[in-house]
Amino acid sequence: MTSAPDILLITTDQQRGDCISGSGRRLRTPNIDRIAARGARFDTCITPHPMCQPARASILTGKLPYSHGVRDNGRNLDPALAEEGMGGLFARAGYDTRFIGKAHLSTHETFAPTGAAECYNSVADYGDDWTGPYMGFDRVELTLRPHHHCGWKDRPHTLHYETFLDQGGQGGARWAKAKEQVPPLTTHKQVWRSALEEDWFSTAWVGDRTIDMLEEERDGPLMSWVSFPDPHPPFLAAAPWATMYDPAQVDLPPHRALDLDRRPWWHRAFLESPARRNQKRPHAGDQPYWGNDEPLSDKDLRDVIAVYYGMISAIDQQIGRILDHLEAAGRLENTIVIFTSDHGEWLGDHGLLLKGPMLYDGLLRVPLVMAGPGIRQGRFDAPVSTLDLRATLADLCGLSASEDDGRSLTDVLGGATRDVAHNEWEVDAARSGVDLDLRTVRSATHRLSVDLKSGAGELYDLTVDPHEMFNLWDEALAATQRDRLVAMIAAERPGMIPAAPRVGWH
């Protein structure tokens, strides 16, 4: 096994596919570029689900959400299915398997204790010396509170990152300091420049823990998933990243006003439903509702985008540290390095911020670059998915993997094309205010979304309408294309399982 390649899967949270260098935005990610320059960049990679938990479960298992049961946030992945995911697959092949950062493979905010390490109501059952195994990985170092929309709670209600913050008993003080604004001040509740020093942020912590992991001596190969919690909202960064980008110079969306009259019914119903405000969130601290219902001013949106860019650049710097370490150790050439994100972010498109059941390209598409043994250099437009990663890694490493819903990307690397990539979400009114069986397919040229319950849908020709302004669903001239894409969606397919029970909201 000593000649087998190491694997380093790096993910972020809520990073748009166009938010890396070379995608038309004034954003600099030189170290992500280093990966792409040595290998492959996939420009039409989508998430299988626009919410954290289902998207991450799909990366792990290679299964679409209706095949692993995590059809929405607040529904836990079955540990038996997780064991068949990439961590368990490589562990059984003799790899040392590690996970660092935000897992979110089980629900944080639950109605009752679930027994999972990532559950706020169960984490006290795990001591400070607990490091796994977890969800198929031999050893883990995790964040429990990866984002600042929740309140602080002292040990033993912490995992590895929070215990790090709590050095000297100052965890609560540092958590509060992260929420303090420093100039230049912002006015939107989702964005601020933070008083907390950079070294205490999760981005620096994940980078440091990754380098510590790489410095360990080991007999066999390493398979690691390194998961940065940013640039997920609320959008906050420390100096120097908080002011790295001038708000006056960021890229505003060309269409940044709500245009609900030209959209399917659920767009308005989602935004206007009171259900999302009525969820009781005892862990949310001093600001229990973090959704965005108010119109976005250009000033606020410029602040959001500038800090969002800064959060990404902070992660990019940590990726550079990791790549430098591998290169200095002579291990980079024998390491498969993959960078991607769980899902995107609206970031002002059509007047929207955050995420929900409006699957515009900014939310649906994610970055995907990879380099290493067996990976051909090039830039590829075929529609692919992050659920293809388990099959791809098994293929590149010569492992026999159980069947999943993904396909090895080696065919695309060899010049093959694909028809569509899939996204699916069972949206329920208790959490999102609407009930939908929402299915989406993304081709190289079109995006189609349909609610199988009501039959309503939307279709956009991205070759002439990249900003998705003109819904062609009811247009006679687009009927052939619509029917062709709808036919690629199976209401029922082999391998589908019932939805996992709802145990919480997030």
Coordinates of N, CA and C in Angstrom, one line a residue, residues 11 30 40 68 74 119 141 173 215 276 283 289 309 332 343 352 359 378 410 416 427 455:
T11 N -13.0 20.8 1.1 CA -14.3 21.4 0.8 C -14.5 22.7 1.6
P30 N -5.2 32.2 -5.7 CA -4.1 31.7 -6.4 C -3.7 30.3 -6.1
A40 N -7.3 19.2 -13.4 CA -8.6 19.4 -14.1 C -9.4 20.4 -13.4
H68 N -30.0 8.2 0.0 CA -29.4 8.1 1.3 C -30.4 8.6 2.4
G74 N -31.7 18.6 9.0 CA -32.5 18.2 10.1 C -32.9 16.7 10.1
C119 N -24.5 16.5 17.8 CA -25.8 17.0 18.3 C -25.5 17.8 19.6
E141 N -11.4 15.4 13.9 CA -11.4 16.6 14.7 C -12.4 17.6 14.1
A173 N -15.9 34.2 25.8 CA -15.4 35.6 25.5 C -15.0 35.7 24.1
E215 N 2.0 16.0 9.1 CA 3.3 15.8 9.7 C 3.5 14.5 10.5
R276 N -40.8 29.8 8.5 CA -39.4 29.8 8.8 C -39.1 30.7 10.0
H283 N -30.8 27.4 20.5 CA -29.3 27.5 20.4 C -28.9 28.7 19.6
Y289 N -33.6 34.8 14.6 CA -34.0 34.6 13.2 C -32.9 35.2 12.4
Y309 N -15.9 37.5 -0.3 CA -14.6 37.3 -1.0 C -13.5 37.1 -0.1
L332 N 3.5 15.9 -2.9 CA 2.5 16.5 -3.6 C 2.2 15.7 -4.9
H343 N -22.4 23.4 -1.6 CA -23.4 24.1 -2.4 C -23.0 25.5 -2.6
L352 N -31.9 38.0 -4.0 CA -31.9 36.9 -3.0 C -30.5 36.8 -2.3
L359 N -33.4 27.4 -7.5 CA -32.1 26.8 -7.8 C -31.4 27.5 -8.9
G378 N -6.7 19.9 -17.9 CA -7.7 20.4 -18.9 C -8.9 21.1 -18.2
T410 N -13.4 9.9 -14.6 CA -12.3 9.5 -15.6 C -12.9 9.5 -17.0
A416 N -15.2 12.3 -22.7 CA -16.6 12.0 -22.9 C -17.5 13.2 -22.4
V427 N -38.8 19.2 -0.1 CA -39.0 20.5 0.7 C -40.3 20.3 1.6
G455 N -46.6 19.9 -10.6 CA -46.4 20.0 -12.0 C -45.8 21.3 -12.5

